[in-house]
Short mmCIF file of C-alpha atoms in Angstrom, two decimals:
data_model
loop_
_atom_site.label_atom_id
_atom_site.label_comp_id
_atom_site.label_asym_id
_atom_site.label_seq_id
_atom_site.Cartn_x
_atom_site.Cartn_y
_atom_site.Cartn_z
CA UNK F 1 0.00 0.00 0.00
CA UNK F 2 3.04 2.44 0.58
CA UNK F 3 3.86 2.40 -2.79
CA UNK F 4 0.85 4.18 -3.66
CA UNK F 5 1.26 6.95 -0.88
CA UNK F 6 2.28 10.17 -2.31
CA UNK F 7 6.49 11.31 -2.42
CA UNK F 8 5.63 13.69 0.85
CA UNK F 9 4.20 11.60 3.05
CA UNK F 10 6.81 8.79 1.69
CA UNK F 11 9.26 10.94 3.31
CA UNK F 12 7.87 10.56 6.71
CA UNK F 13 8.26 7.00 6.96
CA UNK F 14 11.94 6.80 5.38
CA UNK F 15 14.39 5.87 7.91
CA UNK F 16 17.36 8.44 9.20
CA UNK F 17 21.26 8.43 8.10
CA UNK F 18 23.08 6.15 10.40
CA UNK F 19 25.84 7.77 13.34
CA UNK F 20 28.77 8.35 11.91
CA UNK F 21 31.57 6.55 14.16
CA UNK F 22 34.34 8.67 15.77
CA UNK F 23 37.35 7.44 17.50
CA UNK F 24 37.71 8.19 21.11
CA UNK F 25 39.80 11.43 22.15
CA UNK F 26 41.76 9.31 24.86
CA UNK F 27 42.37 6.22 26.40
CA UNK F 28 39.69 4.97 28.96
CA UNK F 29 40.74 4.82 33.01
CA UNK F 30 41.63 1.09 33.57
CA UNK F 31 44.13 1.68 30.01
CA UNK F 32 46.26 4.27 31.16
CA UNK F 33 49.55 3.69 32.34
CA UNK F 34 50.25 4.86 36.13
CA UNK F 35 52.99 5.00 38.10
CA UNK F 36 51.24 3.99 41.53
CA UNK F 37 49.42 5.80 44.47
CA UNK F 38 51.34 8.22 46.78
CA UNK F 39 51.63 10.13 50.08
CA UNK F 40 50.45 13.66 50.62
CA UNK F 41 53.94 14.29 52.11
CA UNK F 42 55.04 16.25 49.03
CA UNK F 43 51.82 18.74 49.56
CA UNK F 44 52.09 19.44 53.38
CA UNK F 45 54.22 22.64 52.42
CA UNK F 46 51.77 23.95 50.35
CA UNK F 47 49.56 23.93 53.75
CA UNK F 48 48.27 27.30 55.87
CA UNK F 49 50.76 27.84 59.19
CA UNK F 50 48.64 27.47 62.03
CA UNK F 51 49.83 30.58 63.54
CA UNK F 52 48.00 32.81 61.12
CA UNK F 53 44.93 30.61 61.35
CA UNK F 54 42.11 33.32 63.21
CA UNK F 55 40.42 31.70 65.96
CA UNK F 56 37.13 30.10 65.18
CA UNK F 57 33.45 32.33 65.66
CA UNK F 58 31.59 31.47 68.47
CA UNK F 59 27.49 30.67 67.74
CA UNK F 60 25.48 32.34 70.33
CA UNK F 61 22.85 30.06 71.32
CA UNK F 62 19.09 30.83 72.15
CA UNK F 63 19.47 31.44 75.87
CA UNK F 64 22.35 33.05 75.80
CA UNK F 65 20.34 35.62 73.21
CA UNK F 66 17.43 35.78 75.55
CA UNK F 67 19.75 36.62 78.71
CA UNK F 68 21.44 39.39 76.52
CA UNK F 69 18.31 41.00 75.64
CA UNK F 70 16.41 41.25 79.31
CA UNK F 71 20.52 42.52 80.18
CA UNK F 72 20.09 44.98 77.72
CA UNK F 73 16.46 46.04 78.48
CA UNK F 74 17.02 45.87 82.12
CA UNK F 75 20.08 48.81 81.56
CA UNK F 76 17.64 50.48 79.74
CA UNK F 77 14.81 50.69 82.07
CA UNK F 78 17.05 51.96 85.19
CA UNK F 79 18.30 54.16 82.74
CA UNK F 80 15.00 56.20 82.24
CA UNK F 81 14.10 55.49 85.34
CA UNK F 82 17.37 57.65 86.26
CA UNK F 83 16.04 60.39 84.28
CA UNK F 84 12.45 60.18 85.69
CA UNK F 85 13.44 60.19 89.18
CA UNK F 86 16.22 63.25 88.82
CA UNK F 87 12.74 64.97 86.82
CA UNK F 88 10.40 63.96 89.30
CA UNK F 89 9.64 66.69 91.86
CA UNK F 90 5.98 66.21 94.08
CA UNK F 91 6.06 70.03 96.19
CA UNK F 92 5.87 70.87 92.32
CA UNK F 93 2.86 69.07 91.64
CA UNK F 94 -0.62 71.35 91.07
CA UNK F 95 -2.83 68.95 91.07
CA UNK F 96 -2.02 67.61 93.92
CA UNK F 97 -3.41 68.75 97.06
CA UNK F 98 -2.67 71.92 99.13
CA UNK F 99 -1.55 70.39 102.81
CA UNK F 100 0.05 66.90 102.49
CA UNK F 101 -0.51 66.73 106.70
CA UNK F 102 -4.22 66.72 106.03
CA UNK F 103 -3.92 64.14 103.12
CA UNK F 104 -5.22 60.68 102.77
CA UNK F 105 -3.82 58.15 100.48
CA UNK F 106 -6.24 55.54 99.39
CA UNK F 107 -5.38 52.66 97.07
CA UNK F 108 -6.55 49.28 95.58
CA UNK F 109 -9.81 51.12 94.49
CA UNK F 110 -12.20 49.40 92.16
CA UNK F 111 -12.08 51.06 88.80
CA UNK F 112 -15.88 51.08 88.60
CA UNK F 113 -15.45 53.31 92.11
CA UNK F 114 -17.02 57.35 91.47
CA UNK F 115 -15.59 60.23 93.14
CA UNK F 116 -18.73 60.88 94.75
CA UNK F 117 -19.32 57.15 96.09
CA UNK F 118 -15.72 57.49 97.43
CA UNK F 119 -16.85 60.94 98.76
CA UNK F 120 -19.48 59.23 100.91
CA UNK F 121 -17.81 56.51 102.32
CA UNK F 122 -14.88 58.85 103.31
CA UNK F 123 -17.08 62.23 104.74
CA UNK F 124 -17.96 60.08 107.86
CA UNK F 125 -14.99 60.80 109.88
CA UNK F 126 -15.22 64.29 108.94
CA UNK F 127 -15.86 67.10 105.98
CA UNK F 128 -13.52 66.82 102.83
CA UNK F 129 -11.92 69.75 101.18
CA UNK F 130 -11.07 67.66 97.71
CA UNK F 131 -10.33 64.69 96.63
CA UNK F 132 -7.78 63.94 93.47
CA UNK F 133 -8.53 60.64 91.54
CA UNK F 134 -5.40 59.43 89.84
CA UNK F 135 -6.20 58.46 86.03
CA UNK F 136 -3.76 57.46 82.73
CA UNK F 137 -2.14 60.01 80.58
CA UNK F 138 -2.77 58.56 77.87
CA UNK F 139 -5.98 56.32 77.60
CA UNK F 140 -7.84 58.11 81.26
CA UNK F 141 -8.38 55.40 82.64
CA UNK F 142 -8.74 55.05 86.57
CA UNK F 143 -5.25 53.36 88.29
CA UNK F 144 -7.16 52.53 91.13
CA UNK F 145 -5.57 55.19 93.93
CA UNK F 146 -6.73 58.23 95.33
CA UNK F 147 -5.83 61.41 97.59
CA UNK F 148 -8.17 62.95 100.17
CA UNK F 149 -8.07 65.96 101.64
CA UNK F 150 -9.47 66.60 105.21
CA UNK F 151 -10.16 70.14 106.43
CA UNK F 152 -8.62 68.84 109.83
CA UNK F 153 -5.88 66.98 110.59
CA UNK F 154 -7.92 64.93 113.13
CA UNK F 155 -10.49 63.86 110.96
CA UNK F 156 -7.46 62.52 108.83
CA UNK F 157 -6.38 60.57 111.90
CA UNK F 158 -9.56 59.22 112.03
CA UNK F 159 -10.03 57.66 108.91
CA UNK F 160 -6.38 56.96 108.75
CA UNK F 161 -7.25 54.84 112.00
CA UNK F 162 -10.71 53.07 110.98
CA UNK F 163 -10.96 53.41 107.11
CA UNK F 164 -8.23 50.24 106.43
CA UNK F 165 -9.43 47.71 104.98
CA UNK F 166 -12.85 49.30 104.20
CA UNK F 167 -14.96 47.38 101.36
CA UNK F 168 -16.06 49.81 98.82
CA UNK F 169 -17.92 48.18 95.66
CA UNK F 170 -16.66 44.39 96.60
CA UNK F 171 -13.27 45.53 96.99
CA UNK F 172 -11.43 46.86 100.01
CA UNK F 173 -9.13 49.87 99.82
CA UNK F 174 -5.58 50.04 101.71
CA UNK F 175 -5.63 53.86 103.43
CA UNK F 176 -2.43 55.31 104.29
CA UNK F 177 -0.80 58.48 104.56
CA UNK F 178 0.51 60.57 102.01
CA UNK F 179 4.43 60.11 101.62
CA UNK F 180 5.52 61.83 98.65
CA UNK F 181 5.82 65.03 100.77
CA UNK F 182 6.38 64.40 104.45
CA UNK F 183 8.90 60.89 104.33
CA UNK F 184 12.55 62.01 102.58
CA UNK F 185 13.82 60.32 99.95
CA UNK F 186 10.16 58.97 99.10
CA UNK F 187 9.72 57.10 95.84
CA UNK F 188 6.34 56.29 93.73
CA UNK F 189 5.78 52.43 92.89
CA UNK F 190 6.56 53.85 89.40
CA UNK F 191 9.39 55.08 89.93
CA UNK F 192 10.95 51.63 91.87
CA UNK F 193 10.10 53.07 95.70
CA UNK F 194 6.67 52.41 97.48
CA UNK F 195 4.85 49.75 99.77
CA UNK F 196 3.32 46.54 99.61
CA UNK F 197 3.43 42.85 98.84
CA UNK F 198 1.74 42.82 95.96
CA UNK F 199 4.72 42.45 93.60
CA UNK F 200 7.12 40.82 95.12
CA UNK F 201 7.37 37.67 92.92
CA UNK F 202 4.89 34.90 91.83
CA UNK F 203 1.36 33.97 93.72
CA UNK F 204 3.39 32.41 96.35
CA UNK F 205 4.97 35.22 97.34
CA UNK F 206 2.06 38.53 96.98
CA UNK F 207 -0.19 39.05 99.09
CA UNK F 208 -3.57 39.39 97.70
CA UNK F 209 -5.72 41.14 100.29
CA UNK F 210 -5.74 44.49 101.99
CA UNK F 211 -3.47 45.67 105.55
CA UNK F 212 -1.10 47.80 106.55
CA UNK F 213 0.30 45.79 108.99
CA UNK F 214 0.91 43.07 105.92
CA UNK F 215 4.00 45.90 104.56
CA UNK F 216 5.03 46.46 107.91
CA UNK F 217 6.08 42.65 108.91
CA UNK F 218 7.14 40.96 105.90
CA UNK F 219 8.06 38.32 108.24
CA UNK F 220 6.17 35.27 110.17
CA UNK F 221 3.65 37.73 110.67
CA UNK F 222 2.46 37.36 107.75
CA UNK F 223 1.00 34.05 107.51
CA UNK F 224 -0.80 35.53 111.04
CA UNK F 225 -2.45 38.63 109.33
CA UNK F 226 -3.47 36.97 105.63
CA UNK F 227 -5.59 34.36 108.12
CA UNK F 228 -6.88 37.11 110.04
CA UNK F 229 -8.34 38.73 106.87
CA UNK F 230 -9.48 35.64 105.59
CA UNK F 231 -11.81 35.30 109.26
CA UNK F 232 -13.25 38.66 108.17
CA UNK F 233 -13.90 37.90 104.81
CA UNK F 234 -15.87 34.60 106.44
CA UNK F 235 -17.23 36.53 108.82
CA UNK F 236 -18.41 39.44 105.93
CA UNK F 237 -19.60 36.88 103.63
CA UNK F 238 -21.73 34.90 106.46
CA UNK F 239 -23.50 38.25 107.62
CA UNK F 240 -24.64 39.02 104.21
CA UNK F 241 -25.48 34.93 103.89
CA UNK F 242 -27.53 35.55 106.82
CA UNK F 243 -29.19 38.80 105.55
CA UNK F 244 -30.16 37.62 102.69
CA UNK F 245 -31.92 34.35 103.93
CA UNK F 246 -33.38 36.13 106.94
CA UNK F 247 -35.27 38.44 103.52
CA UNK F 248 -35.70 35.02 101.59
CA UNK F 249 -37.52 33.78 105.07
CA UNK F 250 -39.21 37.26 105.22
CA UNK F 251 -40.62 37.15 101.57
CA UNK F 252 -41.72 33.18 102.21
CA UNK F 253 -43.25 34.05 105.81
CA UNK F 254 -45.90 36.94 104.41
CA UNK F 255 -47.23 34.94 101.12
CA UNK F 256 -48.07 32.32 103.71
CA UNK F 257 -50.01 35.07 106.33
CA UNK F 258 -51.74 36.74 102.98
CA UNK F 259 -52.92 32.82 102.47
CA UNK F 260 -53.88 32.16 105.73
CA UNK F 261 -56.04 35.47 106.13
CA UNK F 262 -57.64 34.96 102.35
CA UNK F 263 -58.49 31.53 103.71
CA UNK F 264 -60.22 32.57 106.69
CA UNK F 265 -61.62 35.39 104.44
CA UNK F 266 -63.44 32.44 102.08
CA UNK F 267 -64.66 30.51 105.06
CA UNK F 268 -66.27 33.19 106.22
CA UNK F 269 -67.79 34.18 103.14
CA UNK F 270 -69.21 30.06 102.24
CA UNK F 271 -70.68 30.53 106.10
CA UNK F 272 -72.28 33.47 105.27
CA UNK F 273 -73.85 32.48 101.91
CA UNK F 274 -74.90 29.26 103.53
CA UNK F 275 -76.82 31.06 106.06
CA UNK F 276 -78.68 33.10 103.34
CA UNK F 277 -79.24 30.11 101.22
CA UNK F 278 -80.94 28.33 103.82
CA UNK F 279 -78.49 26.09 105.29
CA UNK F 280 -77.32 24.40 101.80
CA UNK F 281 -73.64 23.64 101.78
CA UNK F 282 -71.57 25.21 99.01
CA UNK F 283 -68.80 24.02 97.26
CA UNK F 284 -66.31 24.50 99.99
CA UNK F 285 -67.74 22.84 102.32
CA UNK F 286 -68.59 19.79 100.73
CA UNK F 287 -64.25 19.98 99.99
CA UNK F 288 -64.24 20.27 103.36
CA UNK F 289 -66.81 17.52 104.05
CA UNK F 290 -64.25 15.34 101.75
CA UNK F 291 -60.95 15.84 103.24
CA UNK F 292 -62.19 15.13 106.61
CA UNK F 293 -63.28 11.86 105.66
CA UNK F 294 -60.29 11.16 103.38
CA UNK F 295 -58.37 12.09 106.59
CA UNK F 296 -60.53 9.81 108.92
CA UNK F 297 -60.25 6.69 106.08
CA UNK F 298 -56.14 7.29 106.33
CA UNK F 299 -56.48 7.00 110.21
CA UNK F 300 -58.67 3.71 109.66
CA UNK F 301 -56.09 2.18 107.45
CA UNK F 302 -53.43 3.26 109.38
CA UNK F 303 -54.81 1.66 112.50
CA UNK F 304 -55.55 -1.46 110.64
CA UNK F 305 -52.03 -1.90 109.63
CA UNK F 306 -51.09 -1.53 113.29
CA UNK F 307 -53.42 -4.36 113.78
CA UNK F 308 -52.02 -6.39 111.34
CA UNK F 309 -48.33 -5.65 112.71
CA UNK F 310 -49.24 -6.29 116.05
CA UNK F 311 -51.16 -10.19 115.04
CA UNK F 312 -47.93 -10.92 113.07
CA UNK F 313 -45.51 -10.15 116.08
CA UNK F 314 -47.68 -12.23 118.42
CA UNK F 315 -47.73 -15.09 115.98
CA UNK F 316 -43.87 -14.78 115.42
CA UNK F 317 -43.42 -14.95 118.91
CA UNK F 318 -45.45 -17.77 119.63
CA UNK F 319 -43.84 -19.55 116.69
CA UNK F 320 -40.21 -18.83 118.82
CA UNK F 321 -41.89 -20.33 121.87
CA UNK F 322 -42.02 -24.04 122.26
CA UNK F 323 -44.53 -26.16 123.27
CA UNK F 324 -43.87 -25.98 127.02
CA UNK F 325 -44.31 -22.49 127.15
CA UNK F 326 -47.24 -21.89 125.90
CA UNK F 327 -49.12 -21.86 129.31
CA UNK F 328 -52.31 -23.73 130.58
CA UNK F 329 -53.81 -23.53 127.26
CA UNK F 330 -51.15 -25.21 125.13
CA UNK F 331 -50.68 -25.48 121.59
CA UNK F 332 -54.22 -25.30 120.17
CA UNK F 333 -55.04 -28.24 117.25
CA UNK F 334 -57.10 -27.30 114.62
CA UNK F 335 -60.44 -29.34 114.54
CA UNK F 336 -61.25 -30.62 110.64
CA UNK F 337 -64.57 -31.52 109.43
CA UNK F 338 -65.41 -35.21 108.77
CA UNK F 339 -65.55 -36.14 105.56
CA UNK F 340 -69.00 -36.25 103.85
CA UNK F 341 -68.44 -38.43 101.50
CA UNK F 342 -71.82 -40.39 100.35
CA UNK F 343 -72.91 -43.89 101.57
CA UNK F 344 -74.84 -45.20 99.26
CA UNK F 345 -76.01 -48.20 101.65
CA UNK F 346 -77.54 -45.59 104.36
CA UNK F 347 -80.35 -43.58 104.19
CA UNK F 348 -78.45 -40.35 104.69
CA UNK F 349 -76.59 -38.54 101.67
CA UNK F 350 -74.24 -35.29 102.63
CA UNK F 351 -75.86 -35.63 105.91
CA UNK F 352 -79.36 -35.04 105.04
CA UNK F 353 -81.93 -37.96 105.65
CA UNK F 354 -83.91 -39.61 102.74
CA UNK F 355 -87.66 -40.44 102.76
CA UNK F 356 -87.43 -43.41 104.27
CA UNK F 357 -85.50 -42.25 107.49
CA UNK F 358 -87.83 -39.53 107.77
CA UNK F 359 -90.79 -42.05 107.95
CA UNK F 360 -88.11 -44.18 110.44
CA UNK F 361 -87.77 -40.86 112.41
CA UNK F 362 -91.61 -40.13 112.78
CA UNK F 363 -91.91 -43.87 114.39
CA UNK F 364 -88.72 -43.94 116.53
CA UNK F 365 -88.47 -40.54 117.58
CA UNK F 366 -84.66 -40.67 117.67
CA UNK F 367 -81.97 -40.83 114.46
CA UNK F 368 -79.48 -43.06 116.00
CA UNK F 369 -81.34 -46.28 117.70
CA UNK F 370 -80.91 -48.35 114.59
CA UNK F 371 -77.62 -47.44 114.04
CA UNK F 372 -76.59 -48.38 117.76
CA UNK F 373 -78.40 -51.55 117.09
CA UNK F 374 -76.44 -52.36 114.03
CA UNK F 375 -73.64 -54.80 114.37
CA UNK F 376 -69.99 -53.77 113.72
CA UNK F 377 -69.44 -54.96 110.43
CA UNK F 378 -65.17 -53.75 110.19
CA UNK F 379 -62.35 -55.62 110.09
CA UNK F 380 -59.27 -55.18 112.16
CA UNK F 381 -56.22 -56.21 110.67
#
């Protein structure tokens, strides 16, 4: 058939030129002539002195980087805070308040906590000139401290005295004096100075609950004043327990009087309306009428089932008892019934005379003279 196809598509199917052979350029591996493997001896002059090798870089490792950086923060922190506290300056504070002898510090305040609730809580031990609510620069936030100013220094005393520990909106507020302006050398938390045991270290360490006397002893007392707080948080949290179930008790108690009086209302009314109607007892009454005698049917059956109790005791015992001790009476045998089987050769069937001993009867007068006159007709063996 190919030799039909036309001279192009001949030419697809011809075959290609065959590769042209070439000569190798050079002789393979195993062919070439050597002269034998040697030593390295001959190059070890062409080698780097080991005196002008440089020492080798050292990799810092992950901790080592971690270290570095807190090292590196750390000097930069006391740095500024080297700068803030040569800057800082409190007698050149204006809005702080005017006598620092009549001033209150007040701390660990909940941030939800108003300057007039704090007003209120604080004008019992005497009239306030102002109070200064610290807040943030930048975002105004509350940062949970306070100053109060007293018109008298005694008044200052007062609360300084009583007001520790107060609870103000489920949270309760360290007072102390102010310190920025009468202690020397005084530094703000801030600024690294301050009081308190509330960042010292991990949970183990802060203290989590309000006291002076906590900053003062940092030492066995300790354990001493964070269970005495804990007895007045008990104590707290069991008076309002009790306050609210004594209201709980109150709300329960006047439903029930309100019932009891609409009931006696009701009665009253039924009475009333049966008088008018002529004596006829309403609806009430006959519920009344029905609960008495449901009541009266539970004492029946309740009685009866102390009957029943009581027969099956005395039966148990006597069953424990043996025969000797059952008194003068003794053990009681029941009596059966004789067997009424028919006899067909009497006249009597299921103890009932026929016709004839009926006619016997009239004659005799007596049911048993022929019977005593009969013979004994059984057999002993």
């Amino acid at each position: 058939m190919t030799q039909y196809l036309p001279p192009n598509l001949l030419a697809l199917f011809a075959p290609r030129d065959p590769i042209p052979y070439l000569p190798p350029v050079d002789k393979l591996t195993w062919e070439k002539p050597t002269d034998g493997y040697s030593g390295v001896a001959s190059f070890i002059t062409r080698f780097e002195d080991p005196k002008d090798t440089p020492p080798p870089t050292r990799v810092e490792t992950r901790e080592e980087r971690l270290e570095r950086k807190r090292r590196e923060k750390a000097e930069q922190m006391q740095y500024k805070l080297e700068q803030e506290i040569a800057l800082w300056d409190p007698h050149n504070n204006e809005a702080a308040t005017s006598d620092p002898y009549k001033s209150l510090f007040v701390s660990r305040i909940n941030y939800d906590t108003s300057e007039s609730k704090l007003r209120r809580e604080f004008e019992i031990y005497g009239p306030i000139k102002k109070i200064v609510m610290i807040h943030n620069v930048k975002t105004g936030k509350p940062r949970g401290y306070a100053f109060i100013e007293y018109e008298h220094e005694r008044d200052m005393h007062s609360a300084y005295k009583h007001a520790d520990g107060k609870k103000i909106d489920n949270r309760r507020v360290l007072v102390d004096v102010e310190r920025a302006r009468t202690v020397k050398g005084w530094l703000p938390r801030r600024l690294g100075g301050g009081l308190g045991g509330t960042r010292r270290g991990g949970p183990d360490v802060n203290i989590k609950h309000s006291g002076r006397e906590d900053d003062r002893r940092r030492g066995s007392g300790r354990d001493e004043e964070r269970i005495l707080d804990r007895d007045r948080d008990r104590s707290d949290r069991e008076r309002d327990r009790e306050r609210r179930h004594s209201r709980s008790r109150e709300r329960e108690r006047e439903p029930r009087e309100r019932r009891r009086r609409s009931r006696s209302r009701d009665r009253k009314r039924r009475r009333s309306r049966s008088r008018e109607r002529g004596g006829m007892p309403e609806e009430g009454d006959e519920r009344e009428k029905r609960r008495h005698r449901s009541r009266s049917r539970d004492r029946k059956r309740r009685s009866k089932s102390r009957e029943r109790k009581h027969r099956r005791d005395r039966d148990r015992e006597r069953r424990e008892r043996g025969p000797g001790e059952e008194g003068e009476e003794g053990i009681k045998i029941k009596q059966e019934p004789e067997d009424d089987y028919p006899d067909y050769g009497s006249t009597y069937y299921n103890n009932y005379p026929m016709k004839e001993e009926d006619e016997r009867l009239a004659k005799n007068g007596t049911k048993y003279e022929e019977e005593e006159e009969e013979p004994h007709n059984e057999i002993d063996y």
